[in-house]
């Protein structure tokens, strides 16, 4: 007999998930338009907390920023009461964007199409020519502005990160994250004031889930990224581990450089490209300062479905993954320093910012490898990926030679999608 998950998937018109569970991922999940549409409802507008922005980006009265939850455009604004509010960036009249700018400061939001106006909490306040002209035209006497507000979101913060949800069923943010993930965010951001050093937006030629897999895949990092192994910033033989929360959806991968350790031969013995003749014209790029007492030099943390917090040496950044269609994704990078940084520390962060982003010494390969997969699986929607490194579990691990956190994502994904 079919279990309830399989029955629900079939009733929704989706193909059946492989019987191997999360060790096999069908390629149709990256290509099916019905799946993509269902994700918008079940994940992004369902019981999830989605990263919206940094509180410091909207710190003053009237500040606002436009962002996304999945496909849905959203406005986050700070009102005169000091509180943040978020609502759909969609005029209740004819559906046009209310705010066109990425960020700014305003007393109210007015749709350019027909001048319907909203306050900073998302309440409809004015309708142009609502009463018509000289008693003719205008809205019906029964029209009630209070009934025509854009959809509003629940908001919550963790260490200056602002998350939003359309759902009333998602648990409080800290509970949703769990103690271990919450504390690992606090490890990087807690007790200091973030300062935005720069932003990138990168267009990826692949489904959003392929980038999520990449983020959670510690196994690839020192194989794909020659810079990591050449300059010994990240090798699988280094001290580290993987943390996967019980839902599977959130993860942390971490490692520490041991400056006194002998160079390992594991990569050379397996004929894996692991070093090169390249050197740095300016070696100061890799000169770091000790920032954390635990000596961890690399931590990649993700929150289901699309948030990433990175620490690579002293390069701190948040990444927001924004689906743009079945085979296109936007990746927003926000590079961070802190108000408490010394000038020397700020310079170090700016130099190490060259490690990440669309042309980063490390992350540039991630910008194209998802496209290699998207192109490679074209016409193979009946086939499936093998995600069996490190076994079949979604448990935390002392080894990073594992795909446990990738399997964890699919565990959370299948649960939310009823697949």
mmCIF file of C-alpha atoms in Angstrom:
data_model
loop_
_atom_site.group_PDB
_atom_site.id
_atom_site.type_symbol
_atom_site.label_atom_id
_atom_site.label_comp_id
_atom_site.label_asym_id
_atom_site.label_seq_id
_atom_site.Cartn_x
_atom_site.Cartn_y
_atom_site.Cartn_z
ATOM 1 C CA UNK A 1 0.000 0.000 0.000
ATOM 2 C CA UNK A 2 1.112 3.573 -0.663
ATOM 3 C CA UNK A 3 2.018 5.677 2.359
ATOM 4 C CA UNK A 4 0.230 8.996 2.879
ATOM 5 C CA UNK A 5 3.118 11.082 1.505
ATOM 6 C CA UNK A 6 3.242 9.079 -1.736
ATOM 7 C CA UNK A 7 -0.546 9.182 -2.047
ATOM 8 C CA UNK A 8 -0.602 12.987 -1.559
ATOM 9 C CA UNK A 9 2.079 13.451 -4.216
ATOM 10 C CA UNK A 10 0.240 11.337 -6.748
ATOM 11 C CA UNK A 11 -3.050 13.086 -6.030
ATOM 12 C CA UNK A 12 -1.290 16.404 -6.697
ATOM 13 C CA UNK A 13 -0.140 15.078 -10.056
ATOM 14 C CA UNK A 14 3.561 14.799 -9.132
ATOM 15 C CA UNK A 15 5.636 11.737 -10.039
ATOM 16 C CA UNK A 16 6.429 9.359 -7.198
ATOM 17 C CA UNK A 17 9.641 10.016 -5.249
ATOM 18 C CA UNK A 18 12.226 7.215 -5.537
ATOM 19 C CA UNK A 19 11.829 4.446 -2.975
ATOM 20 C CA UNK A 20 15.456 5.019 -1.873
ATOM 21 C CA UNK A 21 14.331 8.113 0.072
ATOM 22 C CA UNK A 22 16.703 11.055 0.413
ATOM 23 C CA UNK A 23 19.709 9.146 -0.965
ATOM 24 C CA UNK A 24 18.147 9.521 -4.423
ATOM 25 C CA UNK A 25 16.827 12.814 -5.779
ATOM 26 C CA UNK A 26 14.832 12.731 -9.031
ATOM 27 C CA UNK A 27 15.918 15.231 -11.652
ATOM 28 C CA UNK A 28 12.324 16.207 -12.411
ATOM 29 C CA UNK A 29 12.265 18.118 -9.133
ATOM 30 C CA UNK A 30 14.591 20.697 -10.736
ATOM 31 C CA UNK A 31 12.634 20.911 -14.008
ATOM 32 C CA UNK A 32 8.904 20.520 -13.361
ATOM 33 C CA UNK A 33 6.925 23.781 -13.570
ATOM 34 C CA UNK A 34 4.093 22.377 -11.456
ATOM 35 C CA UNK A 35 6.626 21.578 -8.716
ATOM 36 C CA UNK A 36 7.978 25.125 -8.913
ATOM 37 C CA UNK A 37 4.474 26.577 -8.572
ATOM 38 C CA UNK A 38 3.723 24.276 -5.634
ATOM 39 C CA UNK A 39 6.938 25.385 -3.893
ATOM 40 C CA UNK A 40 5.714 28.972 -3.886
ATOM 41 C CA UNK A 41 2.587 27.958 -1.967
ATOM 42 C CA UNK A 42 3.809 25.115 0.226
ATOM 43 C CA UNK A 43 7.278 26.396 1.147
ATOM 44 C CA UNK A 44 7.616 30.129 0.604
ATOM 45 C CA UNK A 45 4.052 31.054 1.535
ATOM 46 C CA UNK A 46 3.740 28.079 3.857
ATOM 47 C CA UNK A 47 5.025 27.488 7.405
ATOM 48 C CA UNK A 48 8.581 28.771 6.867
ATOM 49 C CA UNK A 49 10.595 31.714 8.151
ATOM 50 C CA UNK A 50 12.200 33.461 5.168
ATOM 51 C CA UNK A 51 15.121 35.878 5.425
ATOM 52 C CA UNK A 52 14.129 39.397 4.353
ATOM 53 C CA UNK A 53 16.914 41.818 5.263
ATOM 54 C CA UNK A 54 19.201 43.076 8.003
ATOM 55 C CA UNK A 55 17.625 45.268 10.664
ATOM 56 C CA UNK A 56 20.488 47.734 10.201
ATOM 57 C CA UNK A 57 19.333 48.295 6.602
ATOM 58 C CA UNK A 58 16.060 49.788 7.896
ATOM 59 C CA UNK A 59 17.214 51.364 11.150
ATOM 60 C CA UNK A 60 15.621 54.840 10.897
ATOM 61 C CA UNK A 61 11.985 55.932 10.833
ATOM 62 C CA UNK A 62 10.777 55.798 7.232
ATOM 63 C CA UNK A 63 13.555 53.507 6.007
ATOM 64 C CA UNK A 64 12.370 50.731 3.728
ATOM 65 C CA UNK A 65 13.798 47.941 1.625
ATOM 66 C CA UNK A 66 12.232 45.810 -1.095
ATOM 67 C CA UNK A 67 12.961 42.103 -0.989
ATOM 68 C CA UNK A 68 11.413 38.732 -1.821
ATOM 69 C CA UNK A 69 9.904 35.592 -0.364
ATOM 70 C CA UNK A 70 10.206 33.130 -3.202
ATOM 71 C CA UNK A 71 8.604 34.827 -6.218
ATOM 72 C CA UNK A 72 6.636 37.246 -4.042
ATOM 73 C CA UNK A 73 7.914 40.855 -3.792
ATOM 74 C CA UNK A 74 7.839 42.262 -0.255
ATOM 75 C CA UNK A 75 8.367 45.656 1.409
ATOM 76 C CA UNK A 76 9.974 45.945 4.859
ATOM 77 C CA UNK A 77 9.621 49.383 6.490
ATOM 78 C CA UNK A 78 10.248 50.991 9.875
ATOM 79 C CA UNK A 79 7.423 53.154 11.163
ATOM 80 C CA UNK A 80 7.479 56.049 13.652
ATOM 81 C CA UNK A 81 6.772 53.631 16.518
ATOM 82 C CA UNK A 82 10.215 52.127 15.913
ATOM 83 C CA UNK A 83 8.768 48.792 14.801
ATOM 84 C CA UNK A 84 9.362 46.957 11.539
ATOM 85 C CA UNK A 85 6.468 46.025 9.287
ATOM 86 C CA UNK A 86 6.393 43.890 6.161
ATOM 87 C CA UNK A 87 3.751 43.492 3.496
ATOM 88 C CA UNK A 88 3.404 42.307 -0.061
ATOM 89 C CA UNK A 89 4.766 44.764 -2.610
ATOM 90 C CA UNK A 90 1.570 44.621 -4.645
ATOM 91 C CA UNK A 91 -1.050 47.322 -5.010
ATOM 92 C CA UNK A 92 -4.501 46.062 -4.025
ATOM 93 C CA UNK A 93 -6.001 47.873 -7.017
ATOM 94 C CA UNK A 94 -4.483 46.335 -10.149
ATOM 95 C CA UNK A 95 -1.492 44.454 -8.816
ATOM 96 C CA UNK A 96 1.365 46.831 -9.729
ATOM 97 C CA UNK A 97 4.448 47.109 -7.544
ATOM 98 C CA UNK A 98 3.905 49.673 -4.800
ATOM 99 C CA UNK A 99 7.598 50.467 -4.298
ATOM 100 C CA UNK A 100 9.938 50.468 -7.313
ATOM 101 C CA UNK A 101 13.209 51.375 -5.576
ATOM 102 C CA UNK A 102 15.407 48.790 -3.843
ATOM 103 C CA UNK A 103 15.640 50.913 -0.699
ATOM 104 C CA UNK A 104 14.959 54.425 0.539
ATOM 105 C CA UNK A 105 13.146 56.556 3.097
ATOM 106 C CA UNK A 106 9.523 57.607 2.795
ATOM 107 C CA UNK A 107 6.507 58.923 4.663
ATOM 108 C CA UNK A 108 4.117 56.789 2.604
ATOM 109 C CA UNK A 109 4.048 54.485 -0.425
ATOM 110 C CA UNK A 110 2.102 55.562 -3.510
ATOM 111 C CA UNK A 111 1.523 53.270 -6.466
ATOM 112 C CA UNK A 112 2.657 55.038 -9.628
ATOM 113 C CA UNK A 113 -0.127 53.470 -11.726
ATOM 114 C CA UNK A 114 -3.252 55.012 -10.131
ATOM 115 C CA UNK A 115 -1.871 56.741 -7.002
ATOM 116 C CA UNK A 116 -3.356 54.421 -4.391
ATOM 117 C CA UNK A 117 -1.393 55.256 -1.250
ATOM 118 C CA UNK A 118 -0.316 53.106 1.716
ATOM 119 C CA UNK A 119 1.255 53.908 5.062
ATOM 120 C CA UNK A 120 4.475 52.318 6.320
ATOM 121 C CA UNK A 121 2.499 49.503 7.956
ATOM 122 C CA UNK A 122 0.900 48.520 4.655
ATOM 123 C CA UNK A 123 -2.531 50.027 5.274
ATOM 124 C CA UNK A 124 -4.399 51.547 2.324
ATOM 125 C CA UNK A 125 -4.927 55.221 3.215
ATOM 126 C CA UNK A 126 -5.873 57.078 0.044
ATOM 127 C CA UNK A 127 -7.503 56.226 -3.279
ATOM 128 C CA UNK A 128 -7.169 58.878 -5.966
ATOM 129 C CA UNK A 129 -10.597 60.240 -7.009
ATOM 130 C CA UNK A 130 -12.314 57.773 -4.686
ATOM 131 C CA UNK A 131 -15.387 60.035 -4.631
ATOM 132 C CA UNK A 132 -15.226 60.784 -8.355
ATOM 133 C CA UNK A 133 -15.489 64.334 -9.771
ATOM 134 C CA UNK A 134 -18.543 66.516 -9.291
ATOM 135 C CA UNK A 135 -20.517 63.576 -7.997
ATOM 136 C CA UNK A 136 -19.795 61.370 -10.982
ATOM 137 C CA UNK A 137 -17.636 58.263 -11.117
ATOM 138 C CA UNK A 138 -15.493 57.082 -8.244
ATOM 139 C CA UNK A 139 -15.751 54.032 -6.060
ATOM 140 C CA UNK A 140 -18.974 52.496 -4.800
ATOM 141 C CA UNK A 141 -20.227 53.917 -1.460
ATOM 142 C CA UNK A 142 -19.757 50.429 -0.025
ATOM 143 C CA UNK A 143 -16.024 50.433 -0.815
ATOM 144 C CA UNK A 144 -14.018 50.052 2.421
ATOM 145 C CA UNK A 145 -10.305 50.834 2.289
ATOM 146 C CA UNK A 146 -9.618 48.703 5.375
ATOM 147 C CA UNK A 147 -10.612 45.648 3.338
ATOM 148 C CA UNK A 148 -8.032 46.281 0.631
ATOM 149 C CA UNK A 149 -4.602 46.104 2.215
ATOM 150 C CA UNK A 150 -1.746 44.051 0.757
ATOM 151 C CA UNK A 151 -1.069 40.795 2.576
ATOM 152 C CA UNK A 152 0.949 41.384 5.728
ATOM 153 C CA UNK A 153 3.681 39.181 7.150
ATOM 154 C CA UNK A 154 4.687 38.032 10.589
ATOM 155 C CA UNK A 155 8.176 39.287 11.452
ATOM 156 C CA UNK A 156 10.871 38.049 13.801
ATOM 157 C CA UNK A 157 14.539 38.874 14.383
ATOM 158 C CA UNK A 158 17.606 36.886 15.346
ATOM 159 C CA UNK A 159 20.808 38.822 16.004
ATOM 160 C CA UNK A 160 19.816 41.584 13.570
ATOM 161 C CA UNK A 161 18.549 39.221 10.848
ATOM 162 C CA UNK A 162 14.930 39.923 9.897
ATOM 163 C CA UNK A 163 12.770 36.966 8.899
ATOM 164 C CA UNK A 164 9.185 37.009 7.675
ATOM 165 C CA UNK A 165 6.382 34.511 7.166
ATOM 166 C CA UNK A 166 2.956 34.531 5.561
ATOM 167 C CA UNK A 167 1.940 31.645 7.810
ATOM 168 C CA UNK A 168 0.378 31.697 11.256
ATOM 169 C CA UNK A 169 1.352 28.056 11.757
ATOM 170 C CA UNK A 170 5.133 28.435 11.789
ATOM 171 C CA UNK A 171 6.522 28.284 15.372
ATOM 172 C CA UNK A 172 8.439 31.230 16.900
ATOM 173 C CA UNK A 173 11.707 31.890 15.092
ATOM 174 C CA UNK A 174 14.051 30.779 17.870
ATOM 175 C CA UNK A 175 12.132 27.536 18.258
ATOM 176 C CA UNK A 176 12.110 27.101 14.480
ATOM 177 C CA UNK A 177 15.891 27.489 14.345
ATOM 178 C CA UNK A 178 16.629 25.326 17.356
ATOM 179 C CA UNK A 179 19.192 26.082 20.042
ATOM 180 C CA UNK A 180 22.245 24.888 18.127
ATOM 181 C CA UNK A 181 21.565 26.806 14.901
ATOM 182 C CA UNK A 182 20.435 29.892 16.833
ATOM 183 C CA UNK A 183 23.641 29.899 18.886
ATOM 184 C CA UNK A 184 25.782 29.444 15.782
ATOM 185 C CA UNK A 185 24.183 32.557 14.261
ATOM 186 C CA UNK A 186 24.894 34.355 17.527
ATOM 187 C CA UNK A 187 28.490 33.167 17.375
ATOM 188 C CA UNK A 188 29.027 35.292 14.237
ATOM 189 C CA UNK A 189 26.639 38.211 14.741
ATOM 190 C CA UNK A 190 25.900 38.407 18.449
ATOM 191 C CA UNK A 191 27.083 41.261 20.659
ATOM 192 C CA UNK A 192 28.075 43.656 17.877
ATOM 193 C CA UNK A 193 26.538 45.948 15.285
ATOM 194 C CA UNK A 194 26.636 44.846 11.624
ATOM 195 C CA UNK A 195 27.718 47.374 9.011
ATOM 196 C CA UNK A 196 27.087 46.760 5.305
ATOM 197 C CA UNK A 197 30.347 46.876 3.332
ATOM 198 C CA UNK A 198 28.927 46.051 -0.077
ATOM 199 C CA UNK A 199 26.367 44.098 -2.071
ATOM 200 C CA UNK A 200 26.358 41.861 -5.125
ATOM 201 C CA UNK A 201 23.491 40.325 -7.066
ATOM 202 C CA UNK A 202 24.384 37.277 -9.111
ATOM 203 C CA UNK A 203 22.192 35.566 -11.688
ATOM 204 C CA UNK A 204 22.517 31.780 -11.662
ATOM 205 C CA UNK A 205 21.414 29.649 -14.664
ATOM 206 C CA UNK A 206 19.852 26.928 -12.545
ATOM 207 C CA UNK A 207 17.022 25.927 -10.241
ATOM 208 C CA UNK A 208 17.205 27.446 -6.744
ATOM 209 C CA UNK A 209 17.486 24.043 -5.072
ATOM 210 C CA UNK A 210 20.729 23.278 -6.893
ATOM 211 C CA UNK A 211 22.360 26.257 -5.206
ATOM 212 C CA UNK A 212 20.937 25.188 -1.829
ATOM 213 C CA UNK A 213 22.449 21.737 -2.376
ATOM 214 C CA UNK A 214 25.770 23.374 -3.212
ATOM 215 C CA UNK A 215 25.747 25.411 0.009
ATOM 216 C CA UNK A 216 25.033 22.334 2.103
ATOM 217 C CA UNK A 217 27.563 20.162 0.282
ATOM 218 C CA UNK A 218 30.805 20.261 2.270
ATOM 219 C CA UNK A 219 32.119 17.345 0.201
ATOM 220 C CA UNK A 220 32.631 19.437 -2.956
ATOM 221 C CA UNK A 221 34.293 22.493 -1.437
ATOM 222 C CA UNK A 222 37.930 21.442 -1.500
ATOM 223 C CA UNK A 223 37.507 19.484 -4.745
ATOM 224 C CA UNK A 224 35.836 22.143 -6.878
ATOM 225 C CA UNK A 225 37.552 25.183 -5.376
ATOM 226 C CA UNK A 226 41.237 25.014 -6.236
ATOM 227 C CA UNK A 227 41.889 28.209 -4.257
ATOM 228 C CA UNK A 228 40.796 26.484 -1.040
ATOM 229 C CA UNK A 229 43.304 23.667 -1.300
ATOM 230 C CA UNK A 230 46.150 25.596 -2.929
ATOM 231 C CA UNK A 231 46.255 28.037 -0.016
ATOM 232 C CA UNK A 232 45.069 25.420 2.526
ATOM 233 C CA UNK A 233 42.015 27.363 3.658
ATOM 234 C CA UNK A 234 39.793 24.307 3.538
ATOM 235 C CA UNK A 235 40.673 20.637 3.224
ATOM 236 C CA UNK A 236 38.493 17.731 4.240
ATOM 237 C CA UNK A 237 41.333 16.466 6.425
ATOM 238 C CA UNK A 238 41.131 19.546 8.647
ATOM 239 C CA UNK A 239 39.362 19.537 11.991
ATOM 240 C CA UNK A 240 35.673 20.258 11.536
ATOM 241 C CA UNK A 241 32.239 18.776 11.239
ATOM 242 C CA UNK A 242 28.645 19.022 10.092
ATOM 243 C CA UNK A 243 25.631 19.981 12.205
ATOM 244 C CA UNK A 244 22.173 19.084 10.881
ATOM 245 C CA UNK A 245 19.118 20.096 12.899
ATOM 246 C CA UNK A 246 16.401 17.493 13.587
ATOM 247 C CA UNK A 247 14.150 18.760 10.764
ATOM 248 C CA UNK A 248 17.044 18.418 8.326
ATOM 249 C CA UNK A 249 16.382 21.881 6.946
ATOM 250 C CA UNK A 250 19.094 23.878 8.730
ATOM 251 C CA UNK A 251 22.777 23.056 8.814
ATOM 252 C CA UNK A 252 26.261 24.231 9.769
ATOM 253 C CA UNK A 253 29.536 23.140 8.191
ATOM 254 C CA UNK A 254 32.702 24.253 9.993
ATOM 255 C CA UNK A 255 36.439 23.716 9.924
ATOM 256 C CA UNK A 256 39.622 25.130 11.391
ATOM 257 C CA UNK A 257 43.006 25.733 9.795
ATOM 258 C CA UNK A 258 45.858 24.198 11.766
ATOM 259 C CA UNK A 259 48.890 26.282 10.866
ATOM 260 C CA UNK A 260 51.312 23.749 12.400
ATOM 261 C CA UNK A 261 49.858 20.643 10.728
ATOM 262 C CA UNK A 262 51.807 18.847 8.047
ATOM 263 C CA UNK A 263 50.391 19.064 4.549
ATOM 264 C CA UNK A 264 48.291 15.994 3.841
ATOM 265 C CA UNK A 265 48.709 13.837 0.757
ATOM 266 C CA UNK A 266 45.122 12.618 0.559
ATOM 267 C CA UNK A 267 44.264 14.725 -2.479
ATOM 268 C CA UNK A 268 47.426 13.939 -4.431
ATOM 269 C CA UNK A 269 47.086 10.202 -3.753
ATOM 270 C CA UNK A 270 43.561 10.251 -5.249
ATOM 271 C CA UNK A 271 44.757 12.298 -8.223
ATOM 272 C CA UNK A 272 42.453 15.171 -7.260
ATOM 273 C CA UNK A 273 43.551 18.655 -8.228
ATOM 274 C CA UNK A 274 44.512 20.137 -4.911
ATOM 275 C CA UNK A 275 47.210 22.696 -5.515
ATOM 276 C CA UNK A 276 48.634 24.730 -8.336
ATOM 277 C CA UNK A 277 51.590 26.809 -9.393
ATOM 278 C CA UNK A 278 49.631 29.963 -8.649
ATOM 279 C CA UNK A 279 50.624 32.364 -5.910
ATOM 280 C CA UNK A 280 49.291 35.680 -4.672
ATOM 281 C CA UNK A 281 50.864 38.967 -5.727
ATOM 282 C CA UNK A 282 49.490 40.356 -2.467
ATOM 283 C CA UNK A 283 49.699 37.614 0.215
ATOM 284 C CA UNK A 284 48.110 40.001 2.720
ATOM 285 C CA UNK A 285 44.769 38.868 1.269
ATOM 286 C CA UNK A 286 45.068 35.798 3.482
ATOM 287 C CA UNK A 287 46.382 37.510 6.588
ATOM 288 C CA UNK A 288 43.582 37.190 9.108
ATOM 289 C CA UNK A 289 42.951 38.372 12.625
ATOM 290 C CA UNK A 290 41.589 36.131 15.358
ATOM 291 C CA UNK A 291 37.890 36.897 15.608
ATOM 292 C CA UNK A 292 36.390 33.918 17.430
ATOM 293 C CA UNK A 293 37.626 32.097 20.532
ATOM 294 C CA UNK A 294 36.839 28.646 19.089
ATOM 295 C CA UNK A 295 39.466 29.115 16.310
ATOM 296 C CA UNK A 296 36.992 28.036 13.610
ATOM 297 C CA UNK A 297 38.127 29.687 10.393
ATOM 298 C CA UNK A 298 35.240 28.624 8.165
ATOM 299 C CA UNK A 299 31.561 28.327 9.022
ATOM 300 C CA UNK A 300 28.771 28.019 6.470
ATOM 301 C CA UNK A 301 25.285 28.070 8.005
ATOM 302 C CA UNK A 302 21.957 27.692 6.225
ATOM 303 C CA UNK A 303 18.350 28.161 7.348
ATOM 304 C CA UNK A 304 15.621 26.433 5.346
ATOM 305 C CA UNK A 305 14.659 27.344 2.744
ATOM 306 C CA UNK A 306 16.971 30.032 1.303
ATOM 307 C CA UNK A 307 19.202 31.796 3.856
ATOM 308 C CA UNK A 308 22.976 31.477 4.206
ATOM 309 C CA UNK A 309 25.363 33.041 6.733
ATOM 310 C CA UNK A 310 29.044 32.667 5.936
ATOM 311 C CA UNK A 311 32.289 33.138 7.784
ATOM 312 C CA UNK A 312 35.320 32.424 5.589
ATOM 313 C CA UNK A 313 38.329 33.650 7.532
ATOM 314 C CA UNK A 314 37.201 37.232 8.317
ATOM 315 C CA UNK A 315 34.880 37.519 5.292
ATOM 316 C CA UNK A 316 31.390 37.685 6.820
ATOM 317 C CA UNK A 317 28.357 37.762 4.524
ATOM 318 C CA UNK A 318 24.710 36.839 4.277
ATOM 319 C CA UNK A 319 23.294 35.315 1.120
ATOM 320 C CA UNK A 320 19.647 35.334 0.072
ATOM 321 C CA UNK A 321 18.598 32.801 -2.567
ATOM 322 C CA UNK A 322 15.698 34.086 -4.691
ATOM 323 C CA UNK A 323 13.938 31.730 -7.152
ATOM 324 C CA UNK A 324 13.280 33.342 -10.535
ATOM 325 C CA UNK A 325 11.807 30.404 -12.420
ATOM 326 C CA UNK A 326 12.430 26.720 -12.948
ATOM 327 C CA UNK A 327 15.962 27.249 -14.255
ATOM 328 C CA UNK A 328 16.980 30.669 -12.974
ATOM 329 C CA UNK A 329 17.947 31.988 -9.550
ATOM 330 C CA UNK A 330 19.126 35.325 -8.194
ATOM 331 C CA UNK A 331 21.683 35.248 -5.410
ATOM 332 C CA UNK A 332 21.958 38.383 -3.269
ATOM 333 C CA UNK A 333 25.200 38.785 -1.316
ATOM 334 C CA UNK A 334 25.542 41.325 1.502
ATOM 335 C CA UNK A 335 29.094 41.729 2.814
ATOM 336 C CA UNK A 336 29.380 42.662 6.476
ATOM 337 C CA UNK A 337 31.761 44.348 8.831
ATOM 338 C CA UNK A 338 30.932 45.629 12.280
ATOM 339 C CA UNK A 339 30.755 49.063 13.823
ATOM 340 C CA UNK A 340 33.238 47.849 16.436
ATOM 341 C CA UNK A 341 35.926 46.964 13.833
ATOM 342 C CA UNK A 342 39.256 48.770 13.915
ATOM 343 C CA UNK A 343 40.429 50.371 10.633
ATOM 344 C CA UNK A 344 42.877 47.479 10.228
ATOM 345 C CA UNK A 345 40.122 44.908 10.686
ATOM 346 C CA UNK A 346 37.894 46.715 8.203
ATOM 347 C CA UNK A 347 40.699 46.649 5.618
ATOM 348 C CA UNK A 348 41.180 42.921 6.173
ATOM 349 C CA UNK A 349 37.466 42.306 5.593
ATOM 350 C CA UNK A 350 37.483 44.374 2.409
ATOM 351 C CA UNK A 351 40.464 42.435 1.057
ATOM 352 C CA UNK A 352 38.908 39.092 1.930
ATOM 353 C CA UNK A 353 35.670 40.154 0.263
ATOM 354 C CA UNK A 354 37.510 39.139 -2.915
ATOM 355 C CA UNK A 355 37.101 35.510 -1.827
ATOM 356 C CA UNK A 356 33.342 35.535 -2.462
ATOM 357 C CA UNK A 357 30.741 36.884 -4.851
ATOM 358 C CA UNK A 358 30.266 36.343 -8.609
ATOM 359 C CA UNK A 359 34.004 36.620 -9.315
ATOM 360 C CA UNK A 360 35.293 35.544 -5.906
ATOM 361 C CA UNK A 361 38.468 33.456 -5.799
ATOM 362 C CA UNK A 362 36.464 30.737 -4.048
ATOM 363 C CA UNK A 363 32.831 31.103 -4.999
ATOM 364 C CA UNK A 364 33.047 31.868 -8.718
ATOM 365 C CA UNK A 365 32.901 28.127 -9.494
ATOM 366 C CA UNK A 366 29.626 27.793 -7.557
ATOM 367 C CA UNK A 367 28.118 30.341 -9.911
ATOM 368 C CA UNK A 368 28.517 28.051 -12.908
ATOM 369 C CA UNK A 369 28.454 24.480 -11.565
ATOM 370 C CA UNK A 370 24.707 24.625 -10.909
ATOM 371 C CA UNK A 371 24.287 25.522 -14.559
ATOM 372 C CA UNK A 372 26.391 22.509 -15.518
ATOM 373 C CA UNK A 373 23.920 20.327 -13.613
ATOM 374 C CA UNK A 374 20.847 22.078 -15.052
ATOM 375 C CA UNK A 375 22.193 21.529 -18.566
ATOM 376 C CA UNK A 376 23.326 17.989 -17.808
ATOM 377 C CA UNK A 377 19.946 16.783 -16.574
ATOM 378 C CA UNK A 378 17.979 18.161 -19.531
ATOM 379 C CA UNK A 379 16.065 15.229 -20.982
ATOM 380 C CA UNK A 380 16.852 13.062 -17.953
ATOM 381 C CA UNK A 381 13.838 13.750 -15.784
ATOM 382 C CA UNK A 382 13.395 10.006 -15.320
ATOM 383 C CA UNK A 383 16.843 9.682 -13.760
ATOM 384 C CA UNK A 384 18.031 10.543 -10.251
ATOM 385 C CA UNK A 385 21.066 11.815 -8.365
ATOM 386 C CA UNK A 386 22.995 9.604 -5.939
ATOM 387 C CA UNK A 387 23.412 11.319 -2.562
ATOM 388 C CA UNK A 388 24.988 8.557 -0.517
ATOM 389 C CA UNK A 389 28.335 9.941 0.603
ATOM 390 C CA UNK A 390 28.616 9.288 4.329
ATOM 391 C CA UNK A 391 25.678 6.869 4.349
ATOM 392 C CA UNK A 392 21.946 7.414 4.267
ATOM 393 C CA UNK A 393 21.285 9.400 7.462
ATOM 394 C CA UNK A 394 20.680 13.092 8.035
ATOM 395 C CA UNK A 395 22.594 13.071 11.315
ATOM 396 C CA UNK A 396 25.310 15.497 12.360
ATOM 397 C CA UNK A 397 28.821 14.242 11.679
ATOM 398 C CA UNK A 398 32.403 14.805 12.781
ATOM 399 C CA UNK A 399 33.424 14.172 9.187
ATOM 400 C CA UNK A 400 32.781 16.545 6.305
ATOM 401 C CA UNK A 401 33.195 13.695 3.810
ATOM 402 C CA UNK A 402 29.440 13.350 3.875
ATOM 403 C CA UNK A 403 26.280 14.551 2.188
ATOM 404 C CA UNK A 404 24.217 14.361 5.386
ATOM 405 C CA UNK A 405 23.192 18.014 5.241
ATOM 406 C CA UNK A 406 22.162 17.692 1.575
ATOM 407 C CA UNK A 407 19.993 14.730 2.536
ATOM 408 C CA UNK A 408 18.696 16.863 5.405
ATOM 409 C CA UNK A 409 17.492 19.506 2.960
ATOM 410 C CA UNK A 410 15.569 16.916 0.997
ATOM 411 C CA UNK A 411 14.085 15.538 4.201
ATOM 412 C CA UNK A 412 12.713 18.995 5.078
ATOM 413 C CA UNK A 413 11.725 19.693 1.471
ATOM 414 C CA UNK A 414 9.777 16.447 1.081
ATOM 415 C CA UNK A 415 7.999 17.055 4.365
ATOM 416 C CA UNK A 416 6.890 20.536 3.359
ATOM 417 C CA UNK A 417 5.980 19.535 -0.192
ATOM 418 C CA UNK A 418 4.261 16.257 0.817
ATOM 419 C CA UNK A 419 6.425 14.358 -1.657
#
